[in-house]
Amino acid sequence: MRFWILISFVLLPLFGLAQGGTITGKVTRMDTNGALAKASIFLSNSSYGTSTNDDGTFTLSGVKPGQYELIVTMVGLEDHSQTVLIGKEPIKLHIALMPKVTQLREVVISTPESWRKNYEMFVKEFLGVSENAKNCKILNPKVLNFSYRKAKETLEAWSDEFVEIENKALGYKVKFLLKSFACDNLNNVISWEGKILFEEMPAKASQKKIWEAKRNDIYYGSSQHFFRSLQNVKLDEDGFIVMILQRKPNPKRPAHQLIMKNITKYESAGNIDSLNRWKNLYALRRYDETLIRRPLKETDITWGTDKEGIFALSFPDYLYVMYNRKLETDDLKDIYHPLNMPFYQTSIITLYKPYALFDRNGSIITGGSTLIEGTWSKSKVAELLPVDYVPGDMVLTEK
């Protein structure tokens, strides 16, 4: 079964090569004006983070120039979020946190057994099942809350505290403030919303070299690599081939939700004949597809906006992206691939809005604007890199 990834959270930092900037400030409690010690301060989805001192003050230094989403969080208080633009001049902030207003969520009553089943499903779809995922561990699983809707076959998860993840494959400790997570089995869509801080794990130089090689391998051919290449007019040089894919629903295949509903129904009833019929219908391609085999130039699909460092992406139908320096190793049955083309890693972008905005760092900054299928959708939290990540000088061998 192939899952798609819905990009539903906003990533804001911009990549830059200038000297690092500095953010200083003080965090207080709004109702008492008292200083807050040990509040978490970080730039979302990056490796920049710290905590306040006893007097509520903090400093973030060496920050790459650009636009970031600064997050301040503390248990019992409302999170603070604001956009900051790092340049030559230091930024000084005074941030006051409000007492948290209790949000009424659906009351979830679960047994230890149901929690365990939900947790196992969550780990599989959140961390993934790759070799990297096998070296990832959630350190505080009990902070997670789950709700499983059987009728919709949807697992939801959330946490009011940081979900702490140790990624020994890439050398990061990841602190994930998970606001929402949903795994929709009927539509094969996974989405999440949250704020992330990456921290380097200590290690010997030999281990760090191994981590850097793995990070490079993940980066090259990734969506982050693609969007950086797109804005720098380096698609061809960096190994990307971009074309337009046209799709029409396959008239012989019933609606996907109906297929999944009947498979579940007849599997439970033990009706083998009906079950096999609906499984055969499931195996049919969802679409009749045509690939327009004219490689696109960067200027065909993207342009700069009136805001420095922000770019727009727009195209008709679907954007078909191949990376010709790596072959796809998995059987992606839902991804159209002509038999007379090399089986390169391939991803498909769907726009839910007329255009999507992305930044210099290679991050989509318009939440909920894109749907990703194919190779990129296989990457889960175990393959996440900070948005300020810059690959080393390692050159990957073509496969």
mmCIF file of C-alpha atoms in Angstrom:
data_model
loop_
_atom_site.group_PDB
_atom_site.id
_atom_site.type_symbol
_atom_site.label_atom_id
_atom_site.label_comp_id
_atom_site.label_asym_id
_atom_site.label_seq_id
_atom_site.Cartn_x
_atom_site.Cartn_y
_atom_site.Cartn_z
ATOM 1 C CA MET A 1 0.000 0.000 0.000
ATOM 2 C CA ARG A 2 1.435 3.371 -0.965
ATOM 3 C CA PHE A 3 0.899 6.336 1.319
ATOM 4 C CA TRP A 4 1.029 9.933 0.232
ATOM 5 C CA ILE A 5 2.380 12.718 2.401
ATOM 6 C CA LEU A 6 0.319 15.858 2.845
ATOM 7 C CA ILE A 7 2.535 18.822 3.600
ATOM 8 C CA SER A 8 0.467 20.475 6.291
ATOM 9 C CA PHE A 9 2.885 22.346 8.482
ATOM 10 C CA VAL A 10 4.779 25.543 7.705
ATOM 11 C CA LEU A 11 8.550 25.605 7.446
ATOM 12 C CA LEU A 12 9.990 29.105 7.416
ATOM 13 C CA PRO A 13 13.805 29.351 7.644
ATOM 14 C CA LEU A 14 15.835 30.671 4.717
ATOM 15 C CA PHE A 15 19.216 29.360 3.709
ATOM 16 C CA GLY A 16 22.047 31.878 3.563
ATOM 17 C CA LEU A 17 25.820 31.976 3.453
ATOM 18 C CA ALA A 18 26.435 35.270 5.254
ATOM 19 C CA GLN A 19 27.807 35.588 8.791
ATOM 20 C CA GLY A 20 25.462 34.282 11.488
ATOM 21 C CA GLY A 21 23.061 36.590 13.275
ATOM 22 C CA THR A 22 21.994 36.843 16.897
ATOM 23 C CA ILE A 23 18.658 36.850 18.720
ATOM 24 C CA THR A 24 18.523 37.911 22.355
ATOM 25 C CA GLY A 25 15.571 38.515 24.602
ATOM 26 C CA LYS A 26 13.667 37.900 27.794
ATOM 27 C CA VAL A 27 10.637 35.699 28.458
ATOM 28 C CA THR A 28 8.128 36.634 31.142
ATOM 29 C CA ARG A 29 4.725 35.471 32.319
ATOM 30 C CA MET A 30 2.004 37.850 31.137
ATOM 31 C CA ASP A 31 -0.250 37.721 34.185
ATOM 32 C CA THR A 32 2.522 38.297 36.772
ATOM 33 C CA ASN A 33 5.285 39.868 34.641
ATOM 34 C CA GLY A 34 7.699 37.469 36.356
ATOM 35 C CA ALA A 35 10.710 36.062 34.556
ATOM 36 C CA LEU A 36 10.381 32.497 33.237
ATOM 37 C CA ALA A 37 13.364 30.183 33.651
ATOM 38 C CA LYS A 38 13.950 27.070 31.524
ATOM 39 C CA ALA A 39 11.458 28.023 28.793
ATOM 40 C CA SER A 40 12.368 26.359 25.479
ATOM 41 C CA ILE A 41 13.377 28.746 22.670
ATOM 42 C CA PHE A 42 14.000 27.391 19.176
ATOM 43 C CA LEU A 43 13.728 28.140 15.489
ATOM 44 C CA SER A 44 11.260 25.591 14.161
ATOM 45 C CA ASN A 45 12.577 22.732 12.019
ATOM 46 C CA SER A 46 16.172 23.835 12.508
ATOM 47 C CA SER A 47 19.094 23.011 14.774
ATOM 48 C CA TYR A 48 18.994 26.379 16.573
ATOM 49 C CA GLY A 49 17.638 26.139 20.104
ATOM 50 C CA THR A 50 18.264 27.072 23.736
ATOM 51 C CA SER A 51 16.448 27.652 27.032
ATOM 52 C CA THR A 52 16.010 30.735 29.205
ATOM 53 C CA ASN A 53 18.279 31.491 32.141
ATOM 54 C CA ASP A 54 17.023 31.990 35.709
ATOM 55 C CA ASP A 55 16.255 35.644 34.912
ATOM 56 C CA GLY A 56 14.296 34.710 31.749
ATOM 57 C CA THR A 57 16.957 35.895 29.308
ATOM 58 C CA PHE A 58 18.216 33.918 26.299
ATOM 59 C CA THR A 59 20.630 34.159 23.379
ATOM 60 C CA LEU A 60 20.626 32.392 20.008
ATOM 61 C CA SER A 61 23.839 33.101 18.099
ATOM 62 C CA GLY A 62 25.416 32.007 14.828
ATOM 63 C CA VAL A 63 22.037 31.864 13.052
ATOM 64 C CA LYS A 64 22.167 31.804 9.256
ATOM 65 C CA PRO A 65 20.524 34.919 7.772
ATOM 66 C CA GLY A 66 16.925 34.553 6.655
ATOM 67 C CA GLN A 67 13.374 34.229 7.869
ATOM 68 C CA TYR A 68 12.487 31.872 10.697
ATOM 69 C CA GLU A 69 9.576 30.876 12.888
ATOM 70 C CA LEU A 70 10.675 31.425 16.482
ATOM 71 C CA ILE A 71 8.898 29.224 19.034
ATOM 72 C CA VAL A 72 8.752 29.706 22.808
ATOM 73 C CA THR A 73 7.134 26.954 24.834
ATOM 74 C CA MET A 74 6.711 26.029 28.488
ATOM 75 C CA VAL A 75 4.454 23.551 30.254
ATOM 76 C CA GLY A 76 1.241 25.175 31.485
ATOM 77 C CA LEU A 77 1.561 28.228 29.241
ATOM 78 C CA GLU A 78 0.446 28.989 25.709
ATOM 79 C CA ASP A 79 3.102 28.542 23.019
ATOM 80 C CA HIS A 80 4.429 31.710 21.422
ATOM 81 C CA SER A 81 5.226 31.845 17.724
ATOM 82 C CA GLN A 82 6.505 34.740 15.632
ATOM 83 C CA THR A 83 8.370 35.264 12.394
ATOM 84 C CA VAL A 84 11.850 36.776 12.685
ATOM 85 C CA LEU A 85 14.114 37.962 9.870
ATOM 86 C CA ILE A 86 17.804 37.469 10.612
ATOM 87 C CA GLY A 87 20.142 39.979 8.992
ATOM 88 C CA LYS A 88 23.234 41.962 9.921
ATOM 89 C CA GLU A 89 21.646 43.675 12.913
ATOM 90 C CA PRO A 90 20.982 41.682 16.105
ATOM 91 C CA ILE A 91 17.361 41.144 17.135
ATOM 92 C CA LYS A 92 16.163 41.845 20.682
ATOM 93 C CA LEU A 93 12.792 40.508 21.851
ATOM 94 C CA HIS A 94 10.549 40.661 24.909
ATOM 95 C CA ILE A 95 8.110 37.784 24.934
ATOM 96 C CA ALA A 96 5.248 37.349 27.403
ATOM 97 C CA LEU A 97 3.553 33.948 27.670
ATOM 98 C CA MET A 98 -0.097 33.613 28.591
ATOM 99 C CA PRO A 99 -1.528 30.938 30.902
ATOM 100 C CA LYS A 100 -2.768 28.009 28.825
ATOM 101 C CA VAL A 101 -6.453 27.874 28.070
ATOM 102 C CA THR A 102 -7.668 24.311 28.406
ATOM 103 C CA GLN A 103 -8.784 22.980 25.033
ATOM 104 C CA LEU A 104 -11.537 20.404 25.173
ATOM 105 C CA ARG A 105 -10.618 17.358 23.137
ATOM 106 C CA GLU A 106 -12.655 14.276 22.576
ATOM 107 C CA VAL A 107 -12.454 12.098 25.694
ATOM 108 C CA VAL A 108 -10.420 9.030 24.776
ATOM 109 C CA ILE A 109 -10.791 5.943 26.940
ATOM 110 C CA SER A 110 -8.342 3.221 26.034
ATOM 111 C CA THR A 111 -7.041 0.014 27.510
ATOM 112 C CA PRO A 112 -3.303 -0.720 27.714
ATOM 113 C CA GLU A 113 -3.794 -3.140 24.830
ATOM 114 C CA SER A 114 -5.520 -0.594 22.557
ATOM 115 C CA TRP A 115 -2.905 2.048 23.428
ATOM 116 C CA ARG A 116 -0.149 -0.395 22.495
ATOM 117 C CA LYS A 117 -1.775 -1.229 19.144
ATOM 118 C CA ASN A 118 -2.268 2.456 18.358
ATOM 119 C CA TYR A 119 1.315 3.213 19.366
ATOM 120 C CA GLU A 120 2.705 0.474 17.119
ATOM 121 C CA MET A 121 0.678 1.838 14.184
ATOM 122 C CA PHE A 122 1.869 5.372 14.979
ATOM 123 C CA VAL A 123 5.543 4.375 15.118
ATOM 124 C CA LYS A 124 5.275 2.589 11.779
ATOM 125 C CA GLU A 125 3.740 5.576 9.968
ATOM 126 C CA PHE A 126 5.540 8.358 11.866
ATOM 127 C CA LEU A 127 9.083 7.037 12.121
ATOM 128 C CA GLY A 128 8.788 4.696 9.141
ATOM 129 C CA VAL A 129 10.021 1.159 8.506
ATOM 130 C CA SER A 130 13.340 1.929 6.807
ATOM 131 C CA GLU A 131 16.792 0.900 8.038
ATOM 132 C CA ASN A 132 17.101 4.382 9.520
ATOM 133 C CA ALA A 133 13.809 3.935 11.370
ATOM 134 C CA LYS A 134 15.136 0.766 12.998
ATOM 135 C CA ASN A 135 17.741 2.976 14.668
ATOM 136 C CA CYS A 136 15.186 5.493 15.931
ATOM 137 C CA LYS A 137 13.547 5.354 19.336
ATOM 138 C CA ILE A 138 10.863 7.453 21.006
ATOM 139 C CA LEU A 139 12.218 8.073 24.496
ATOM 140 C CA ASN A 140 8.984 9.211 26.159
ATOM 141 C CA PRO A 141 6.098 7.392 24.421
ATOM 142 C CA LYS A 142 3.628 7.972 27.261
ATOM 143 C CA VAL A 143 3.283 11.680 26.377
ATOM 144 C CA LEU A 144 1.377 10.592 23.246
ATOM 145 C CA ASN A 145 -2.401 10.512 23.097
ATOM 146 C CA PHE A 146 -4.281 8.448 20.493
ATOM 147 C CA SER A 147 -7.734 8.243 19.017
ATOM 148 C CA TYR A 148 -8.638 5.565 16.481
ATOM 149 C CA ARG A 149 -11.817 5.991 14.420
ATOM 150 C CA LYS A 150 -12.683 2.536 13.173
ATOM 151 C CA ALA A 151 -15.416 3.677 10.755
ATOM 152 C CA LYS A 152 -12.988 6.042 8.999
ATOM 153 C CA GLU A 153 -9.920 3.849 9.589
ATOM 154 C CA THR A 154 -8.057 6.894 10.840
ATOM 155 C CA LEU A 155 -5.517 7.077 13.650
ATOM 156 C CA GLU A 156 -5.035 10.472 15.282
ATOM 157 C CA ALA A 157 -2.237 11.377 17.694
ATOM 158 C CA TRP A 158 -1.127 14.454 19.599
ATOM 159 C CA SER A 159 0.990 15.528 22.558
ATOM 160 C CA ASP A 160 1.085 18.545 24.875
ATOM 161 C CA GLU A 161 4.774 17.951 25.559
ATOM 162 C CA PHE A 162 7.818 17.390 23.385
ATOM 163 C CA VAL A 163 8.015 13.927 21.854
ATOM 164 C CA GLU A 164 11.708 13.118 22.241
ATOM 165 C CA ILE A 165 13.212 10.938 19.515
ATOM 166 C CA GLU A 166 16.717 9.536 19.427
ATOM 167 C CA ASN A 167 17.834 9.022 15.835
ATOM 168 C CA LYS A 168 21.036 6.998 16.031
ATOM 169 C CA ALA A 169 21.013 6.545 12.244
ATOM 170 C CA LEU A 170 21.580 10.255 11.546
ATOM 171 C CA GLY A 171 22.993 11.463 14.854
ATOM 172 C CA TYR A 172 20.153 13.711 15.937
ATOM 173 C CA LYS A 173 18.037 13.986 19.039
ATOM 174 C CA VAL A 174 14.746 15.316 17.710
ATOM 175 C CA LYS A 175 12.311 17.190 19.934
ATOM 176 C CA PHE A 176 8.917 17.172 18.231
ATOM 177 C CA LEU A 177 6.091 19.348 19.537
ATOM 178 C CA LEU A 178 3.368 17.301 17.874
ATOM 179 C CA LYS A 179 0.154 19.295 17.562
ATOM 180 C CA SER A 180 -1.618 16.748 15.387
ATOM 181 C CA PHE A 181 -1.003 13.563 13.407
ATOM 182 C CA ALA A 182 -3.447 11.650 11.217
ATOM 183 C CA CYS A 183 -3.044 8.389 9.334
ATOM 184 C CA ASP A 184 -6.006 7.976 6.969
ATOM 185 C CA ASN A 185 -5.985 4.360 5.803
ATOM 186 C CA LEU A 186 -9.013 4.808 3.535
ATOM 187 C CA ASN A 187 -7.375 7.530 1.437
ATOM 188 C CA ASN A 188 -3.763 6.476 2.060
ATOM 189 C CA VAL A 189 -2.787 9.932 3.304
ATOM 190 C CA ILE A 190 -0.579 10.794 6.269
ATOM 191 C CA SER A 191 -0.407 14.326 7.629
ATOM 192 C CA TRP A 192 1.059 15.981 10.677
ATOM 193 C CA GLU A 193 1.543 19.433 12.139
ATOM 194 C CA GLY A 194 4.214 20.361 14.614
ATOM 195 C CA LYS A 195 7.368 22.232 15.533
ATOM 196 C CA ILE A 196 10.737 20.498 15.521
ATOM 197 C CA LEU A 197 14.133 21.103 17.093
ATOM 198 C CA PHE A 198 17.187 19.085 16.037
ATOM 199 C CA GLU A 199 20.096 18.576 18.431
ATOM 200 C CA GLU A 200 23.414 17.036 17.427
ATOM 201 C CA MET A 201 24.232 13.864 19.345
ATOM 202 C CA PRO A 202 27.765 13.685 20.788
ATOM 203 C CA ALA A 203 30.050 11.107 19.216
ATOM 204 C CA LYS A 204 33.597 10.337 18.145
ATOM 205 C CA ALA A 205 34.868 11.727 14.840
ATOM 206 C CA SER A 206 34.594 8.317 13.158
ATOM 207 C CA GLN A 207 30.896 8.040 14.076
ATOM 208 C CA LYS A 208 30.198 11.607 12.953
ATOM 209 C CA LYS A 209 31.720 10.758 9.576
ATOM 210 C CA ILE A 210 29.275 7.840 9.228
ATOM 211 C CA TRP A 211 26.355 10.112 10.167
ATOM 212 C CA GLU A 212 27.425 12.743 7.651
ATOM 213 C CA ALA A 213 27.541 10.137 4.876
ATOM 214 C CA LYS A 214 23.993 9.017 5.711
ATOM 215 C CA ARG A 215 22.741 12.614 5.880
ATOM 216 C CA ASN A 216 24.260 13.288 2.474
ATOM 217 C CA ASP A 217 22.622 10.200 1.032
ATOM 218 C CA ILE A 218 19.217 11.347 2.297
ATOM 219 C CA TYR A 219 19.735 14.926 1.128
ATOM 220 C CA TYR A 220 20.727 14.231 -2.481
ATOM 221 C CA GLY A 221 17.591 13.706 -4.533
ATOM 222 C CA SER A 222 15.318 14.871 -1.697
ATOM 223 C CA SER A 223 12.600 17.522 -1.986
ATOM 224 C CA GLN A 224 14.891 19.915 -0.111
ATOM 225 C CA HIS A 225 17.617 19.335 -2.704
ATOM 226 C CA PHE A 226 15.082 19.745 -5.522
ATOM 227 C CA PHE A 227 13.700 23.097 -4.341
ATOM 228 C CA ARG A 228 17.186 24.472 -3.752
ATOM 229 C CA SER A 229 18.194 23.378 -7.267
ATOM 230 C CA LEU A 230 15.016 24.861 -8.723
ATOM 231 C CA GLN A 231 15.620 28.347 -7.360
ATOM 232 C CA ASN A 232 19.323 28.239 -8.267
ATOM 233 C CA VAL A 233 18.552 27.174 -11.877
ATOM 234 C CA LYS A 234 20.554 23.956 -11.452
ATOM 235 C CA LEU A 235 18.006 21.204 -12.121
ATOM 236 C CA ASP A 236 19.927 19.623 -14.984
ATOM 237 C CA GLU A 237 23.299 20.048 -13.281
ATOM 238 C CA ASP A 238 21.997 18.466 -10.075
ATOM 239 C CA GLY A 239 20.357 15.495 -11.805
ATOM 240 C CA PHE A 240 16.653 16.420 -11.800
ATOM 241 C CA ILE A 241 14.340 15.862 -14.772
ATOM 242 C CA VAL A 242 10.936 17.544 -14.516
ATOM 243 C CA MET A 243 7.908 16.878 -16.732
ATOM 244 C CA ILE A 244 4.136 17.269 -16.681
ATOM 245 C CA LEU A 245 1.961 14.255 -15.886
ATOM 246 C CA GLN A 246 -1.674 14.201 -17.000
ATOM 247 C CA ARG A 247 -4.230 12.049 -15.184
ATOM 248 C CA LYS A 248 -7.795 10.929 -15.617
ATOM 249 C CA PRO A 249 -9.636 8.603 -13.206
ATOM 250 C CA ASN A 250 -9.693 4.995 -14.371
ATOM 251 C CA PRO A 251 -13.387 4.384 -15.221
ATOM 252 C CA LYS A 252 -12.997 0.658 -14.480
ATOM 253 C CA ARG A 253 -11.922 1.271 -10.873
ATOM 254 C CA PRO A 254 -14.557 2.164 -8.223
ATOM 255 C CA ALA A 255 -13.896 4.921 -5.714
ATOM 256 C CA HIS A 256 -10.959 4.042 -3.477
ATOM 257 C CA GLN A 257 -12.933 4.488 -0.258
ATOM 258 C CA LEU A 258 -15.582 2.062 -1.513
ATOM 259 C CA ILE A 259 -12.930 -0.512 -2.382
ATOM 260 C CA MET A 260 -11.289 -0.284 1.042
ATOM 261 C CA LYS A 261 -14.660 -0.418 2.812
ATOM 262 C CA ASN A 262 -15.679 -3.593 0.984
ATOM 263 C CA ILE A 263 -12.309 -5.284 1.468
ATOM 264 C CA THR A 264 -12.657 -4.738 5.211
ATOM 265 C CA LYS A 265 -16.291 -5.862 5.150
ATOM 266 C CA TYR A 266 -15.766 -9.129 3.259
ATOM 267 C CA GLU A 267 -12.519 -9.929 5.049
ATOM 268 C CA SER A 268 -14.345 -9.745 8.393
ATOM 269 C CA ALA A 269 -17.253 -11.810 7.041
ATOM 270 C CA GLY A 270 -14.955 -14.459 5.579
ATOM 271 C CA ASN A 271 -16.558 -14.098 2.132
ATOM 272 C CA ILE A 272 -13.578 -15.168 0.012
ATOM 273 C CA ASP A 273 -15.167 -14.725 -3.438
ATOM 274 C CA SER A 274 -16.327 -11.167 -2.781
ATOM 275 C CA LEU A 275 -13.065 -10.345 -1.034
ATOM 276 C CA ASN A 276 -11.011 -11.502 -4.036
ATOM 277 C CA ARG A 277 -13.239 -9.500 -6.400
ATOM 278 C CA TRP A 278 -12.610 -6.277 -4.482
ATOM 279 C CA LYS A 279 -8.908 -7.036 -4.127
ATOM 280 C CA ASN A 280 -8.715 -7.389 -7.915
ATOM 281 C CA LEU A 281 -10.415 -4.013 -8.258
ATOM 282 C CA TYR A 282 -7.925 -2.569 -5.768
ATOM 283 C CA ALA A 283 -5.066 -3.801 -7.967
ATOM 284 C CA LEU A 284 -6.312 -1.731 -10.928
ATOM 285 C CA ARG A 285 -4.486 1.538 -11.540
ATOM 286 C CA ARG A 286 -6.282 4.550 -10.143
ATOM 287 C CA TYR A 287 -5.669 6.678 -13.203
ATOM 288 C CA ASP A 288 -5.188 6.643 -16.936
ATOM 289 C CA GLU A 289 -1.962 8.619 -17.197
ATOM 290 C CA THR A 290 0.071 10.335 -19.897
ATOM 291 C CA LEU A 291 3.562 11.732 -19.386
ATOM 292 C CA ILE A 292 4.429 14.792 -21.494
ATOM 293 C CA ARG A 293 8.033 13.951 -22.297
ATOM 294 C CA ARG A 294 9.339 17.461 -22.675
ATOM 295 C CA PRO A 295 11.691 18.327 -19.807
ATOM 296 C CA LEU A 296 10.701 21.617 -18.210
ATOM 297 C CA LYS A 297 13.029 24.493 -17.477
ATOM 298 C CA GLU A 298 13.101 26.232 -14.124
ATOM 299 C CA THR A 299 11.438 29.316 -15.597
ATOM 300 C CA ASP A 300 8.501 27.195 -16.807
ATOM 301 C CA ILE A 301 7.302 26.454 -13.290
ATOM 302 C CA THR A 302 8.799 28.933 -10.822
ATOM 303 C CA TRP A 303 9.448 32.631 -10.344
ATOM 304 C CA GLY A 304 10.626 35.027 -7.635
ATOM 305 C CA THR A 305 8.065 36.922 -5.589
ATOM 306 C CA ASP A 306 8.168 40.499 -4.303
ATOM 307 C CA LYS A 307 9.545 39.144 -1.022
ATOM 308 C CA GLU A 308 13.268 38.480 -1.122
ATOM 309 C CA GLY A 309 14.144 34.817 -0.872
ATOM 310 C CA ILE A 310 10.587 33.577 -1.462
ATOM 311 C CA PHE A 311 9.676 31.767 -4.692
ATOM 312 C CA ALA A 312 6.423 30.566 -6.237
ATOM 313 C CA LEU A 313 5.810 27.180 -7.843
ATOM 314 C CA SER A 314 2.942 26.610 -10.277
ATOM 315 C CA PHE A 315 2.187 24.123 -13.045
ATOM 316 C CA PRO A 316 -0.754 22.464 -14.809
ATOM 317 C CA ASP A 317 -1.873 18.934 -13.955
ATOM 318 C CA TYR A 318 0.844 17.151 -11.932
ATOM 319 C CA LEU A 319 4.598 17.710 -11.631
ATOM 320 C CA TYR A 320 6.635 14.564 -12.338
ATOM 321 C CA VAL A 321 10.139 14.789 -10.820
ATOM 322 C CA MET A 322 12.873 12.232 -11.528
ATOM 323 C CA TYR A 323 16.341 12.129 -9.944
ATOM 324 C CA ASN A 324 18.673 10.469 -12.417
ATOM 325 C CA ARG A 325 21.498 9.694 -10.003
ATOM 326 C CA LYS A 326 19.608 7.121 -7.966
ATOM 327 C CA LEU A 327 17.482 4.158 -8.992
ATOM 328 C CA GLU A 328 14.227 3.387 -7.186
ATOM 329 C CA THR A 329 14.600 0.227 -5.125
ATOM 330 C CA ASP A 330 10.961 -0.187 -4.060
ATOM 331 C CA ASP A 331 7.979 -1.255 -6.128
ATOM 332 C CA LEU A 332 5.904 1.942 -6.219
ATOM 333 C CA LYS A 333 2.816 0.529 -7.882
ATOM 334 C CA ASP A 334 0.833 3.768 -7.750
ATOM 335 C CA ILE A 335 3.528 5.755 -9.564
ATOM 336 C CA TYR A 336 3.255 5.794 -13.342
ATOM 337 C CA HIS A 337 6.503 4.798 -15.001
ATOM 338 C CA PRO A 338 6.869 4.115 -18.749
ATOM 339 C CA LEU A 339 8.624 0.813 -19.395
ATOM 340 C CA ASN A 340 11.096 2.371 -21.829
ATOM 341 C CA MET A 341 12.433 4.814 -19.215
ATOM 342 C CA PRO A 342 15.126 4.085 -16.598
ATOM 343 C CA PHE A 343 13.637 3.338 -13.198
ATOM 344 C CA TYR A 344 14.974 6.474 -11.541
ATOM 345 C CA GLN A 345 13.680 7.698 -8.201
ATOM 346 C CA THR A 346 10.430 9.500 -9.018
ATOM 347 C CA SER A 347 8.112 11.790 -7.078
ATOM 348 C CA ILE A 348 4.870 13.512 -8.047
ATOM 349 C CA ILE A 349 3.712 16.882 -6.724
ATOM 350 C CA THR A 350 0.041 17.845 -6.620
ATOM 351 C CA LEU A 351 -0.962 21.447 -5.922
ATOM 352 C CA TYR A 352 -4.016 22.057 -3.734
ATOM 353 C CA LYS A 353 -3.732 25.797 -4.358
ATOM 354 C CA PRO A 354 -2.983 27.808 -7.535
ATOM 355 C CA TYR A 355 0.650 27.978 -6.433
ATOM 356 C CA ALA A 356 2.925 26.993 -3.566
ATOM 357 C CA LEU A 357 5.581 29.199 -2.002
ATOM 358 C CA PHE A 358 9.014 27.919 -1.047
ATOM 359 C CA ASP A 359 12.134 29.534 0.387
ATOM 360 C CA ARG A 360 15.860 29.541 -0.225
ATOM 361 C CA ASN A 361 16.350 26.666 2.132
ATOM 362 C CA GLY A 362 14.200 24.355 0.006
ATOM 363 C CA SER A 363 11.113 24.327 2.232
ATOM 364 C CA ILE A 364 7.458 24.728 1.265
ATOM 365 C CA ILE A 365 6.093 27.606 3.386
ATOM 366 C CA THR A 366 2.414 27.457 2.399
ATOM 367 C CA GLY A 367 0.839 24.857 4.628
ATOM 368 C CA GLY A 368 -1.503 22.328 3.044
ATOM 369 C CA SER A 369 -0.634 23.431 -0.473
ATOM 370 C CA THR A 370 1.026 20.277 -1.788
ATOM 371 C CA LEU A 371 0.606 16.521 -1.832
ATOM 372 C CA ILE A 372 3.684 14.353 -2.361
ATOM 373 C CA GLU A 373 3.666 10.859 -3.894
ATOM 374 C CA GLY A 374 6.426 8.439 -4.782
ATOM 375 C CA THR A 375 10.007 8.424 -3.532
ATOM 376 C CA TRP A 376 9.733 11.539 -1.388
ATOM 377 C CA SER A 377 6.645 10.181 0.382
ATOM 378 C CA LYS A 378 8.679 7.242 1.707
ATOM 379 C CA SER A 379 10.721 9.576 3.909
ATOM 380 C CA LYS A 380 9.341 9.753 7.448
ATOM 381 C CA VAL A 381 10.643 11.333 10.635
ATOM 382 C CA ALA A 382 13.608 8.922 10.582
ATOM 383 C CA GLU A 383 14.786 10.685 7.398
ATOM 384 C CA LEU A 384 14.144 14.286 8.490
ATOM 385 C CA LEU A 385 17.013 16.758 8.210
ATOM 386 C CA PRO A 386 17.096 20.264 9.701
ATOM 387 C CA VAL A 387 16.113 22.944 7.222
ATOM 388 C CA ASP A 388 19.479 24.626 7.840
ATOM 389 C CA TYR A 389 21.317 21.446 6.857
ATOM 390 C CA VAL A 390 24.093 21.906 4.299
ATOM 391 C CA PRO A 391 25.656 18.733 2.810
ATOM 392 C CA GLY A 392 29.372 18.157 3.027
ATOM 393 C CA ASP A 393 31.749 17.655 0.148
ATOM 394 C CA MET A 394 30.872 13.990 -0.263
ATOM 395 C CA VAL A 395 30.070 13.022 -3.853
ATOM 396 C CA LEU A 396 27.637 10.136 -4.214
ATOM 397 C CA THR A 397 28.402 7.415 -6.698
ATOM 398 C CA GLU A 398 25.739 6.990 -9.343
ATOM 399 C CA LYS A 399 23.761 3.789 -8.999
#
